[in-house]
mmCIF file of C-alpha atoms in Angstrom:
data_model
loop_
_atom_site.group_PDB
_atom_site.id
_atom_site.type_symbol
_atom_site.label_atom_id
_atom_site.label_comp_id
_atom_site.label_asym_id
_atom_site.label_seq_id
_atom_site.Cartn_x
_atom_site.Cartn_y
_atom_site.Cartn_z
ATOM 1 C CA MET S 79 0.511 23.903 3.121
ATOM 2 C CA HIS S 80 -3.115 24.289 2.075
ATOM 3 C CA THR S 81 -6.015 24.393 4.500
ATOM 4 C CA LEU S 82 -9.525 23.101 3.968
ATOM 5 C CA ASP S 83 -12.774 23.820 5.768
ATOM 6 C CA THR S 84 -13.548 20.097 6.069
ATOM 7 C CA PRO S 85 -11.540 17.322 7.810
ATOM 8 C CA VAL S 86 -8.645 15.881 5.823
ATOM 9 C CA PHE S 87 -8.078 12.116 5.999
ATOM 10 C CA ASP S 88 -4.805 11.076 4.356
ATOM 11 C CA ALA S 89 -5.176 7.524 3.056
ATOM 12 C CA ASP S 90 -1.465 6.935 2.485
ATOM 13 C CA ASN S 91 0.953 7.687 5.302
ATOM 14 C CA HIS S 92 3.939 5.544 6.259
ATOM 15 C CA TYR S 93 6.192 4.785 9.176
ATOM 16 C CA TYR S 94 9.833 3.825 8.965
ATOM 17 C CA GLU S 95 9.996 0.545 10.853
ATOM 18 C CA ALA S 96 11.775 0.309 14.196
ATOM 19 C CA LEU S 97 14.938 -1.785 14.114
ATOM 20 C CA ASP S 98 13.187 -4.596 15.986
ATOM 21 C CA ALA S 99 9.915 -4.418 14.045
ATOM 22 C CA PHE S 100 10.425 -7.884 12.569
ATOM 23 C CA THR S 101 12.295 -9.481 15.477
ATOM 24 C CA ARG S 102 10.706 -8.257 18.724
ATOM 25 C CA HIS S 103 8.051 -10.977 18.569
ATOM 26 C CA LEU S 104 9.966 -13.496 16.471
ATOM 27 C CA ASP S 105 11.342 -16.556 18.227
ATOM 28 C CA PRO S 106 15.143 -16.195 17.870
ATOM 29 C CA ALA S 107 15.245 -19.853 16.875
ATOM 30 C CA HIS S 108 13.449 -18.854 13.669
ATOM 31 C CA GLY S 109 15.908 -16.036 12.906
ATOM 32 C CA PRO S 110 18.014 -17.886 10.308
ATOM 33 C CA ARG S 111 14.884 -19.059 8.525
ATOM 34 C CA VAL S 112 12.989 -15.774 8.689
ATOM 35 C CA PHE S 113 14.778 -12.510 9.550
ATOM 36 C CA GLU S 114 18.095 -11.446 11.044
ATOM 37 C CA TRP S 115 20.140 -8.250 10.941
ATOM 38 C CA THR S 116 23.678 -8.508 9.621
ATOM 39 C CA GLU S 117 26.582 -6.059 9.438
ATOM 40 C CA ILE S 118 28.160 -5.350 6.040
ATOM 41 C CA GLY S 119 30.807 -2.649 6.125
ATOM 42 C CA ARG S 120 29.344 0.288 7.993
ATOM 43 C CA ARG S 121 25.723 -0.624 7.379
ATOM 44 C CA ARG S 122 23.183 -3.086 8.666
ATOM 45 C CA TYR S 123 21.132 -5.134 6.229
ATOM 46 C CA PRO S 124 18.387 -7.656 6.813
ATOM 47 C CA ALA S 125 18.888 -11.288 5.926
ATOM 48 C CA LEU S 126 15.611 -12.952 4.988
ATOM 49 C CA GLY S 127 15.782 -16.705 4.779
ATOM 50 C CA GLY S 128 19.557 -16.355 4.985
ATOM 51 C CA ARG S 129 19.725 -14.048 1.950
ATOM 52 C CA ILE S 130 20.848 -10.432 2.231
ATOM 53 C CA SER S 131 18.229 -7.947 1.062
ATOM 54 C CA ARG S 132 19.486 -4.766 -0.593
ATOM 55 C CA ALA S 133 16.068 -3.584 -1.746
ATOM 56 C CA VAL S 134 16.568 -0.442 0.361
ATOM 57 C CA THR S 135 19.922 1.337 0.442
ATOM 58 C CA ASN S 136 19.774 2.112 4.160
ATOM 59 C CA PRO S 137 17.101 -0.077 5.789
ATOM 60 C CA THR S 138 17.731 1.464 9.222
ATOM 61 C CA PHE S 139 16.489 4.815 7.812
ATOM 62 C CA ASP S 140 18.991 6.771 9.837
ATOM 63 C CA PRO S 141 19.818 8.944 8.043
ATOM 64 C CA VAL S 142 16.981 9.227 5.523
ATOM 65 C CA SER S 143 16.169 11.692 2.749
ATOM 66 C CA PRO S 144 13.592 14.383 3.586
ATOM 67 C CA ALA S 145 9.929 13.803 2.820
ATOM 68 C CA GLY S 146 8.998 14.666 -0.745
ATOM 69 C CA SER S 147 12.571 15.055 -1.963
ATOM 70 C CA LEU S 148 11.588 13.951 -5.461
ATOM 71 C CA VAL S 149 8.522 16.156 -5.811
ATOM 72 C CA ASP S 150 10.033 18.112 -8.718
ATOM 73 C CA TYR S 151 10.943 14.895 -10.543
ATOM 74 C CA PHE S 152 7.382 13.581 -10.328
ATOM 75 C CA ARG S 153 6.001 16.935 -11.384
ATOM 76 C CA GLY S 154 7.777 16.387 -14.684
ATOM 77 C CA ASN S 155 11.286 17.510 -13.739
ATOM 78 C CA PRO S 156 10.881 20.961 -15.347
ATOM 79 C CA ASN S 157 14.564 21.824 -14.856
ATOM 80 C CA GLY S 158 15.849 18.506 -16.163
ATOM 81 C CA ARG S 159 18.003 17.784 -13.118
ATOM 82 C CA PRO S 160 19.401 14.280 -12.525
ATOM 83 C CA MET S 161 17.435 12.323 -9.957
ATOM 84 C CA HIS S 162 20.353 11.939 -7.568
ATOM 85 C CA GLU S 163 20.677 15.735 -7.372
ATOM 86 C CA LEU S 164 17.013 16.074 -6.430
ATOM 87 C CA MET S 165 17.257 13.670 -3.515
ATOM 88 C CA GLY S 166 18.447 16.172 -0.962
ATOM 89 C CA LYS S 167 20.862 15.564 1.861
ATOM 90 C CA PRO S 168 19.911 12.673 4.166
ATOM 91 C CA GLU S 169 19.033 13.772 7.678
ATOM 92 C CA PRO S 170 18.772 12.011 11.037
ATOM 93 C CA ILE S 171 15.513 10.121 11.363
ATOM 94 C CA ARG S 172 12.767 12.268 12.853
ATOM 95 C CA PRO S 173 10.746 11.176 15.901
ATOM 96 C CA GLU S 174 7.444 11.369 14.004
ATOM 97 C CA TYR S 175 8.583 8.631 11.646
ATOM 98 C CA ARG S 176 8.594 6.112 14.503
ATOM 99 C CA ASP S 177 6.599 7.568 17.395
ATOM 100 C CA ARG S 178 2.829 7.902 17.310
ATOM 101 C CA ASP S 179 2.551 10.853 19.690
ATOM 102 C CA ALA S 180 5.163 12.772 17.723
ATOM 103 C CA ARG S 181 3.226 11.899 14.564
ATOM 104 C CA LEU S 182 0.015 13.302 16.043
ATOM 105 C CA ALA S 183 1.742 16.624 16.670
ATOM 106 C CA VAL S 184 2.983 16.735 13.077
ATOM 107 C CA MET S 185 -0.483 15.825 11.797
ATOM 108 C CA ASP S 186 -1.869 18.816 13.665
ATOM 109 C CA ALA S 187 0.707 21.070 12.011
ATOM 110 C CA GLN S 188 -0.056 19.553 8.597
ATOM 111 C CA GLY S 189 -3.803 20.009 8.934
ATOM 112 C CA LEU S 190 -4.544 16.277 8.928
ATOM 113 C CA SER S 191 -7.440 14.974 10.950
ATOM 114 C CA LYS S 192 -6.741 11.270 10.434
ATOM 115 C CA ILE S 193 -4.399 8.968 8.520
ATOM 116 C CA TRP S 194 -4.137 5.429 7.260
ATOM 117 C CA LEU S 195 -0.664 4.133 8.087
ATOM 118 C CA PHE S 196 1.214 1.518 6.065
ATOM 119 C CA PRO S 197 4.561 -0.319 6.118
ATOM 120 C CA THR S 198 7.682 0.711 4.277
ATOM 121 C CA LEU S 199 9.952 -2.332 4.500
ATOM 122 C CA GLY S 200 6.950 -4.500 5.267
ATOM 123 C CA MET S 201 5.638 -4.084 1.712
ATOM 124 C CA LEU S 202 8.822 -5.661 0.327
ATOM 125 C CA TYR S 203 9.539 -8.754 2.355
ATOM 126 C CA GLU S 204 6.878 -11.266 1.330
ATOM 127 C CA GLU S 205 8.602 -11.478 -2.036
ATOM 128 C CA GLU S 206 11.956 -12.069 -0.342
ATOM 129 C CA LEU S 207 10.540 -15.122 1.483
ATOM 130 C CA LYS S 208 8.150 -16.439 -1.142
ATOM 131 C CA HIS S 209 10.100 -19.712 -1.376
ATOM 132 C CA ASP S 210 9.027 -20.490 2.210
ATOM 133 C CA PRO S 211 5.345 -19.697 2.907
ATOM 134 C CA GLY S 212 5.768 -20.825 6.501
ATOM 135 C CA ALA S 213 8.469 -18.209 7.005
ATOM 136 C CA VAL S 214 6.143 -15.566 5.527
ATOM 137 C CA VAL S 215 3.550 -16.490 8.148
ATOM 138 C CA LEU S 216 6.092 -16.251 10.971
ATOM 139 C CA LEU S 217 7.481 -12.933 9.745
ATOM 140 C CA PHE S 218 4.208 -11.067 9.467
ATOM 141 C CA ARG S 219 2.696 -12.534 12.600
ATOM 142 C CA ALA S 220 5.673 -11.066 14.480
ATOM 143 C CA PHE S 221 5.518 -7.824 12.493
ATOM 144 C CA ASN S 222 1.848 -7.238 13.241
ATOM 145 C CA ARG S 223 2.374 -7.715 16.988
ATOM 146 C CA TRP S 224 5.068 -5.049 16.850
ATOM 147 C CA LEU S 225 2.679 -2.806 14.925
ATOM 148 C CA ALA S 226 0.002 -3.192 17.591
ATOM 149 C CA GLU S 227 2.476 -2.238 20.315
ATOM 150 C CA ASP S 228 4.191 0.726 18.682
ATOM 151 C CA TRP S 229 1.354 2.282 16.683
ATOM 152 C CA GLY S 230 -1.943 0.578 17.514
ATOM 153 C CA MET S 231 -4.700 -0.018 14.987
ATOM 154 C CA ALA S 232 -6.847 2.978 15.935
ATOM 155 C CA TYR S 233 -4.670 5.246 18.067
ATOM 156 C CA GLN S 234 -6.557 8.219 19.492
ATOM 157 C CA ASP S 235 -9.120 7.572 16.736
ATOM 158 C CA ARG S 236 -6.714 9.380 14.402
ATOM 159 C CA ILE S 237 -3.917 7.002 13.401
ATOM 160 C CA PHE S 238 -5.162 3.811 11.779
ATOM 161 C CA ALA S 239 -2.376 1.332 11.102
ATOM 162 C CA ALA S 240 -3.122 -1.590 8.784
ATOM 163 C CA PRO S 241 -1.885 -5.083 9.711
ATOM 164 C CA TYR S 242 -0.191 -6.901 6.837
ATOM 165 C CA ILE S 243 -1.993 -10.062 5.723
ATOM 166 C CA SER S 244 -0.500 -12.677 3.410
ATOM 167 C CA LEU S 245 -2.556 -15.328 1.644
ATOM 168 C CA ALA S 246 0.422 -17.696 1.512
ATOM 169 C CA ASP S 247 -1.488 -19.893 3.982
ATOM 170 C CA VAL S 248 -5.242 -19.313 3.967
ATOM 171 C CA ASP S 249 -5.866 -20.761 7.419
ATOM 172 C CA GLU S 250 -3.209 -18.501 8.900
ATOM 173 C CA ALA S 251 -4.624 -15.547 6.933
ATOM 174 C CA VAL S 252 -8.022 -16.140 8.526
ATOM 175 C CA HIS S 253 -6.456 -16.394 11.993
ATOM 176 C CA GLU S 254 -4.487 -13.197 11.432
ATOM 177 C CA LEU S 255 -7.579 -11.382 10.198
ATOM 178 C CA GLU S 256 -9.504 -12.535 13.270
ATOM 179 C CA TRP S 257 -6.699 -11.145 15.427
ATOM 180 C CA ALA S 258 -6.714 -7.861 13.479
ATOM 181 C CA LEU S 259 -10.460 -7.494 13.985
ATOM 182 C CA ASP S 260 -9.990 -8.007 17.717
ATOM 183 C CA GLN S 261 -7.394 -5.196 17.631
ATOM 184 C CA ASP S 262 -9.971 -2.804 16.116
ATOM 185 C CA ALA S 263 -8.184 -2.663 12.761
ATOM 186 C CA ARG S 264 -10.161 -0.684 10.186
ATOM 187 C CA SER S 265 -8.208 -1.907 7.176
ATOM 188 C CA ILE S 266 -5.722 -4.618 6.321
ATOM 189 C CA VAL S 267 -2.991 -4.369 3.719
ATOM 190 C CA MET S 268 -1.494 -6.843 1.266
ATOM 191 C CA ARG S 269 0.638 -6.709 -1.837
ATOM 192 C CA ALA S 270 -0.928 -6.815 -5.296
ATOM 193 C CA ALA S 271 0.354 -10.250 -6.251
ATOM 194 C CA ALA S 272 -0.710 -13.847 -6.676
ATOM 195 C CA PRO S 273 -0.033 -15.544 -3.330
ATOM 196 C CA ILE S 274 2.793 -18.082 -3.332
ATOM 197 C CA THR S 275 1.525 -21.108 -1.410
ATOM 198 C CA VAL S 276 3.119 -24.469 -0.641
ATOM 199 C CA THR S 277 1.751 -25.680 -3.968
ATOM 200 C CA GLY S 278 2.998 -22.661 -5.901
ATOM 201 C CA PRO S 279 1.412 -19.382 -7.074
ATOM 202 C CA CYS S 280 -2.360 -19.155 -7.039
ATOM 203 C CA SER S 281 -4.933 -16.545 -7.980
ATOM 204 C CA PRO S 282 -6.072 -14.487 -4.974
ATOM 205 C CA ALA S 283 -9.638 -15.062 -6.216
ATOM 206 C CA HIS S 284 -9.356 -18.868 -6.186
ATOM 207 C CA GLU S 285 -12.020 -20.618 -4.151
ATOM 208 C CA ARG S 286 -9.341 -21.964 -1.784
ATOM 209 C CA PHE S 287 -9.165 -18.411 -0.388
ATOM 210 C CA ASP S 288 -12.928 -18.103 0.087
ATOM 211 C CA PRO S 289 -12.676 -18.509 3.894
ATOM 212 C CA PHE S 290 -10.585 -15.348 3.968
ATOM 213 C CA TRP S 291 -12.845 -13.360 1.653
ATOM 214 C CA SER S 292 -15.876 -14.646 3.564
ATOM 215 C CA LEU S 293 -14.549 -13.163 6.820
ATOM 216 C CA VAL S 294 -13.719 -9.904 5.034
ATOM 217 C CA ASN S 295 -17.271 -9.891 3.718
ATOM 218 C CA GLU S 296 -18.810 -10.669 7.100
ATOM 219 C CA SER S 297 -16.733 -8.166 9.076
ATOM 220 C CA GLY S 298 -16.875 -5.336 6.545
ATOM 221 C CA ILE S 299 -13.210 -4.431 6.937
ATOM 222 C CA THR S 300 -11.522 -2.718 3.983
ATOM 223 C CA VAL S 301 -8.801 -4.592 2.091
ATOM 224 C CA VAL S 302 -6.009 -2.338 0.844
ATOM 225 C CA ILE S 303 -3.675 -3.419 -1.918
ATOM 226 C CA HIS S 304 -0.618 -1.219 -1.632
ATOM 227 C CA ALA S 305 2.438 -0.708 -3.798
ATOM 228 C CA GLY S 306 5.364 -2.913 -2.907
ATOM 229 C CA ASP S 307 7.431 -5.714 -4.327
ATOM 230 C CA ALA S 308 4.887 -7.755 -6.280
ATOM 231 C CA GLY S 309 7.585 -9.939 -7.836
ATOM 232 C CA LEU S 310 6.625 -9.106 -11.422
ATOM 233 C CA SER S 311 8.999 -10.439 -14.029
ATOM 234 C CA SER S 312 10.433 -8.153 -16.705
ATOM 235 C CA ASN S 313 10.774 -11.236 -18.922
ATOM 236 C CA GLY S 314 14.286 -10.324 -19.953
ATOM 237 C CA TYR S 315 13.608 -6.713 -20.891
ATOM 238 C CA ALA S 316 15.215 -5.517 -17.645
ATOM 239 C CA ALA S 317 16.931 -7.042 -14.653
ATOM 240 C CA ASP S 318 14.409 -8.399 -12.173
ATOM 241 C CA GLY S 319 14.462 -7.506 -8.507
ATOM 242 C CA PHE S 320 13.074 -4.603 -6.504
ATOM 243 C CA SER S 321 15.249 -1.606 -5.708
ATOM 244 C CA ALA S 322 14.321 1.611 -3.904
ATOM 245 C CA SER S 323 17.657 3.279 -4.636
ATOM 246 C CA PHE S 324 17.433 6.577 -6.524
ATOM 247 C CA ARG S 325 20.981 7.773 -5.995
ATOM 248 C CA GLN S 326 22.562 6.461 -9.173
ATOM 249 C CA THR S 327 24.268 9.157 -11.202
ATOM 250 C CA LYS S 328 22.606 7.751 -14.319
ATOM 251 C CA VAL S 329 19.089 6.324 -14.348
ATOM 252 C CA THR S 330 17.964 4.437 -17.441
ATOM 253 C CA PRO S 331 14.210 4.017 -18.012
ATOM 254 C CA SER S 332 12.893 0.481 -18.353
ATOM 255 C CA ILE S 333 9.581 -1.346 -18.147
ATOM 256 C CA LYS S 334 10.217 -1.826 -14.427
ATOM 257 C CA MET S 335 8.967 1.762 -14.052
ATOM 258 C CA PHE S 336 5.464 0.461 -14.818
ATOM 259 C CA ALA S 337 5.551 -2.556 -12.505
ATOM 260 C CA ILE S 338 3.442 -1.035 -9.734
ATOM 261 C CA GLU S 339 0.526 -0.231 -12.019
ATOM 262 C CA ARG S 340 0.856 -3.551 -13.843
ATOM 263 C CA ALA S 341 0.593 -5.365 -10.520
ATOM 264 C CA ALA S 342 -2.520 -3.457 -9.446
ATOM 265 C CA HIS S 343 -4.105 -3.915 -12.876
ATOM 266 C CA ASP S 344 -3.609 -7.685 -12.764
ATOM 267 C CA PHE S 345 -4.785 -8.083 -9.165
ATOM 268 C CA LEU S 346 -7.957 -6.044 -9.603
ATOM 269 C CA ALA S 347 -8.682 -7.551 -13.021
ATOM 270 C CA THR S 348 -8.449 -11.027 -11.479
ATOM 271 C CA LEU S 349 -10.919 -10.169 -8.708
ATOM 272 C CA MET S 350 -13.316 -9.026 -11.423
ATOM 273 C CA LEU S 351 -12.780 -11.865 -13.890
ATOM 274 C CA GLU S 352 -13.129 -14.527 -11.194
ATOM 275 C CA LYS S 353 -16.161 -12.750 -9.695
ATOM 276 C CA VAL S 354 -15.054 -12.307 -6.095
ATOM 277 C CA PHE S 355 -17.598 -9.509 -5.662
ATOM 278 C CA ASP S 356 -20.428 -11.752 -6.842
ATOM 279 C CA ARG S 357 -19.555 -14.334 -4.194
ATOM 280 C CA PHE S 358 -18.864 -11.726 -1.534
ATOM 281 C CA PRO S 359 -20.935 -8.603 -2.271
ATOM 282 C CA ASN S 360 -19.881 -6.757 0.902
ATOM 283 C CA VAL S 361 -16.157 -6.732 0.092
ATOM 284 C CA ARG S 362 -14.537 -3.315 -0.363
ATOM 285 C CA VAL S 363 -11.043 -2.934 -1.854
ATOM 286 C CA ALA S 364 -8.891 0.200 -1.899
ATOM 287 C CA SER S 365 -5.937 0.498 -4.262
ATOM 288 C CA VAL S 366 -3.342 2.751 -2.604
ATOM 289 C CA GLU S 367 -0.161 4.140 -4.174
ATOM 290 C CA ASN S 368 -0.635 2.032 -7.288
ATOM 291 C CA GLY S 369 -1.520 4.877 -9.604
ATOM 292 C CA SER S 370 -4.609 5.077 -11.749
ATOM 293 C CA GLU S 371 -3.636 5.273 -15.407
ATOM 294 C CA PHE S 372 -4.299 1.546 -15.789
ATOM 295 C CA LEU S 373 -8.043 2.065 -15.238
ATOM 296 C CA ASP S 374 -9.074 3.160 -18.724
ATOM 297 C CA PRO S 375 -7.516 0.163 -20.526
ATOM 298 C CA LEU S 376 -8.750 -2.172 -17.768
ATOM 299 C CA PHE S 377 -12.320 -0.967 -18.217
ATOM 300 C CA ARG S 378 -12.090 -1.444 -21.973
ATOM 301 C CA LYS S 379 -10.841 -4.998 -21.468
ATOM 302 C CA LEU S 380 -13.582 -5.829 -18.980
ATOM 303 C CA ARG S 381 -16.299 -4.546 -21.282
ATOM 304 C CA GLY S 382 -14.729 -6.372 -24.221
ATOM 305 C CA THR S 383 -14.770 -9.599 -22.226
ATOM 306 C CA ALA S 384 -18.422 -9.037 -21.316
ATOM 307 C CA ARG S 385 -19.315 -8.658 -25.000
ATOM 308 C CA LYS S 386 -17.425 -11.793 -25.979
ATOM 309 C CA MET S 387 -18.894 -13.847 -23.136
ATOM 310 C CA PRO S 388 -22.537 -12.749 -22.844
ATOM 311 C CA GLY S 389 -24.127 -13.831 -19.598
ATOM 312 C CA TYR S 390 -20.847 -14.450 -17.768
ATOM 313 C CA PHE S 391 -21.019 -11.267 -15.684
ATOM 314 C CA SER S 392 -24.137 -10.589 -13.629
ATOM 315 C CA GLU S 393 -23.993 -6.913 -14.668
ATOM 316 C CA ASP S 394 -21.699 -4.472 -16.451
ATOM 317 C CA PRO S 395 -18.318 -5.394 -14.903
ATOM 318 C CA VAL S 396 -17.273 -1.744 -14.827
ATOM 319 C CA ALA S 397 -20.344 -0.973 -12.718
ATOM 320 C CA THR S 398 -19.314 -3.770 -10.345
ATOM 321 C CA PHE S 399 -15.792 -2.359 -10.158
ATOM 322 C CA ARG S 400 -17.106 1.108 -9.367
ATOM 323 C CA GLN S 401 -19.243 -0.295 -6.567
ATOM 324 C CA HIS S 402 -16.471 -2.227 -4.823
ATOM 325 C CA VAL S 403 -13.113 -0.543 -5.580
ATOM 326 C CA TRP S 404 -11.704 2.798 -4.411
ATOM 327 C CA ILE S 405 -8.686 4.362 -6.116
ATOM 328 C CA ASN S 406 -5.857 6.478 -4.723
ATOM 329 C CA PRO S 407 -4.127 7.978 -7.778
ATOM 330 C CA PHE S 408 -0.514 8.945 -7.785
ATOM 331 C CA TRP S 409 -0.599 12.604 -6.819
ATOM 332 C CA GLU S 410 0.851 13.504 -10.219
ATOM 333 C CA ASP S 411 -1.925 11.620 -12.093
ATOM 334 C CA ASP S 412 -4.764 13.478 -13.809
ATOM 335 C CA VAL S 413 -7.383 13.327 -11.067
ATOM 336 C CA ASN S 414 -10.055 14.781 -13.361
ATOM 337 C CA GLU S 415 -9.694 11.801 -15.673
ATOM 338 C CA ILE S 416 -9.974 9.376 -12.763
ATOM 339 C CA VAL S 417 -13.077 11.073 -11.401
ATOM 340 C CA ASN S 418 -14.635 10.748 -14.849
ATOM 341 C CA LEU S 419 -13.860 7.027 -14.834
ATOM 342 C CA VAL S 420 -14.911 5.987 -11.331
ATOM 343 C CA GLY S 421 -16.780 8.955 -9.840
ATOM 344 C CA ASP S 422 -15.755 11.410 -7.140
ATOM 345 C CA ASP S 423 -17.044 9.057 -4.427
ATOM 346 C CA ARG S 424 -14.449 6.415 -5.329
ATOM 347 C CA VAL S 425 -11.272 8.544 -5.364
ATOM 348 C CA ILE S 426 -9.242 8.871 -2.152
ATOM 349 C CA PHE S 427 -6.427 11.247 -1.278
ATOM 350 C CA GLY S 428 -3.066 9.877 -0.223
ATOM 351 C CA SER S 429 0.191 11.800 0.083
ATOM 352 C CA ASP S 430 2.710 8.943 0.606
ATOM 353 C CA TRP S 431 4.231 11.043 3.393
ATOM 354 C CA PRO S 432 7.086 10.903 4.444
ATOM 355 C CA HIS S 433 8.463 8.939 1.492
ATOM 356 C CA ILE S 434 10.712 10.745 -0.950
ATOM 357 C CA GLU S 435 8.347 10.214 -3.889
ATOM 358 C CA GLY S 436 5.422 11.657 -1.933
ATOM 359 C CA LEU S 437 4.444 15.221 -1.144
ATOM 360 C CA PRO S 438 6.503 17.422 1.208
ATOM 361 C CA GLU S 439 3.246 18.713 2.703
ATOM 362 C CA PRO S 440 0.305 16.301 2.345
ATOM 363 C CA THR S 441 -2.368 18.902 1.637
ATOM 364 C CA ASP S 442 -0.374 20.256 -1.318
ATOM 365 C CA TRP S 443 -2.482 17.845 -3.386
ATOM 366 C CA VAL S 444 -5.387 20.273 -3.150
ATOM 367 C CA THR S 445 -3.749 22.204 -5.978
ATOM 368 C CA GLU S 446 -4.395 19.221 -8.254
ATOM 369 C CA LEU S 447 -8.149 19.386 -7.553
ATOM 370 C CA GLN S 448 -8.842 22.936 -8.652
ATOM 371 C CA LYS S 449 -10.642 21.941 -11.858
ATOM 372 C CA LEU S 450 -13.084 19.677 -10.041
ATOM 373 C CA ASP S 451 -16.525 20.625 -8.854
ATOM 374 C CA ALA S 452 -16.211 22.207 -5.390
ATOM 375 C CA ALA S 453 -18.401 19.494 -3.874
ATOM 376 C CA SER S 454 -15.912 16.816 -4.976
ATOM 377 C CA VAL S 455 -12.969 18.168 -2.981
ATOM 378 C CA PRO S 456 -14.141 17.282 0.559
ATOM 379 C CA LYS S 457 -15.140 13.815 -0.655
ATOM 380 C CA ILE S 458 -11.713 13.078 -2.104
ATOM 381 C CA MET S 459 -9.758 14.730 0.709
ATOM 382 C CA GLY S 460 -11.530 12.952 3.530
ATOM 383 C CA ALA S 461 -15.108 11.765 3.318
ATOM 384 C CA ASN S 462 -14.510 8.797 1.015
ATOM 385 C CA VAL S 463 -11.766 7.219 3.097
ATOM 386 C CA SER S 464 -13.725 8.007 6.265
ATOM 387 C CA GLU S 465 -16.439 5.760 4.864
ATOM 388 C CA LEU S 466 -13.904 3.006 4.176
ATOM 389 C CA ASN S 467 -12.461 3.413 7.662
ATOM 390 C CA GLN S 468 -15.726 2.329 9.244
ATOM 391 C CA ARG S 469 -16.375 -1.388 9.217
ATOM 392 C CA ARG S 470 -19.545 -2.254 7.357
ATOM 393 C CA PRO S 471 -20.614 -5.725 8.588
ATOM 394 C CA ALA S 472 -22.740 -7.785 6.232
ATOM 395 C CA ARG S 473 -26.427 -7.661 7.018
#
């Protein structure tokens, strides 16, 4: 574990959901339509809309692999070991994965001042119910009420959990955002995907969603797009469907490995191309756990579009992007390259703790920052996300 002289704010921490996270506040009458637990063999699996989800091998997370089990794999797998050997032995779920006071104690030991806290299963289930937007609304309304009870939106001014907002129904999204604001939420989280509405998929930048973006703009809350199941098609190159299982004895690479960054690229590109930030100049968006290697080609495409369509953008679109979007790279990305692209005031640190693809100790990421100017480190490790964590109401 590394220590810093300035406060560390980890912009990507996770909980493992309680067993009743999706059902505690869900009317049991809606269970068959929305979410129910079912027993298959010796394990419990969720049924969403009556369909069994196997996106996660053990969705009860007890036992669960230790935090950062795959750190060597993501560092380039220098010893060439199979992924399933790197996973480590699953252990009983730890209290800090589900209890906020236990998490605070661990944060103290880890040298973390504050954290943003995001779903694990919750980032997967909108896709599972996309055929029924009404069920999506019911699911995440119940989920967010559980979140408020078990974690709170600003617990002890140190743990900041983000309610999940879906744009499947814009009126309900506005109502849910109003509720989140009343709960003192500092950020909201959504998947990087085109919302599936009752009339089908629609761009998140479409004017039908302007009431939502208007409230975001007015309130100054940060919108986080976080890695999850974005429902991207592999168009026949690989089998579609999300899977978080890494225990296969043989893993074959496919284009699905790039789905997370493709999803973030398309979502952010759409906000730019359809000029959300022109209509709502106080909107701030943070891309968390989506990587960063898509930025260079995205910037080239935006500038190419500006040249081909003179006068369409009010300014250099890359300058607009840099003003409104913050980036959390994968910890194994080249952070120097990202700082060169967006500036050290737009890069935020996130460890993905306690997920297996994250860091065993969050502050280990400091080792990746050694080539940066010394003044950049405290910005990336805390100051930038601290700025995003404060609401900035429109003047």
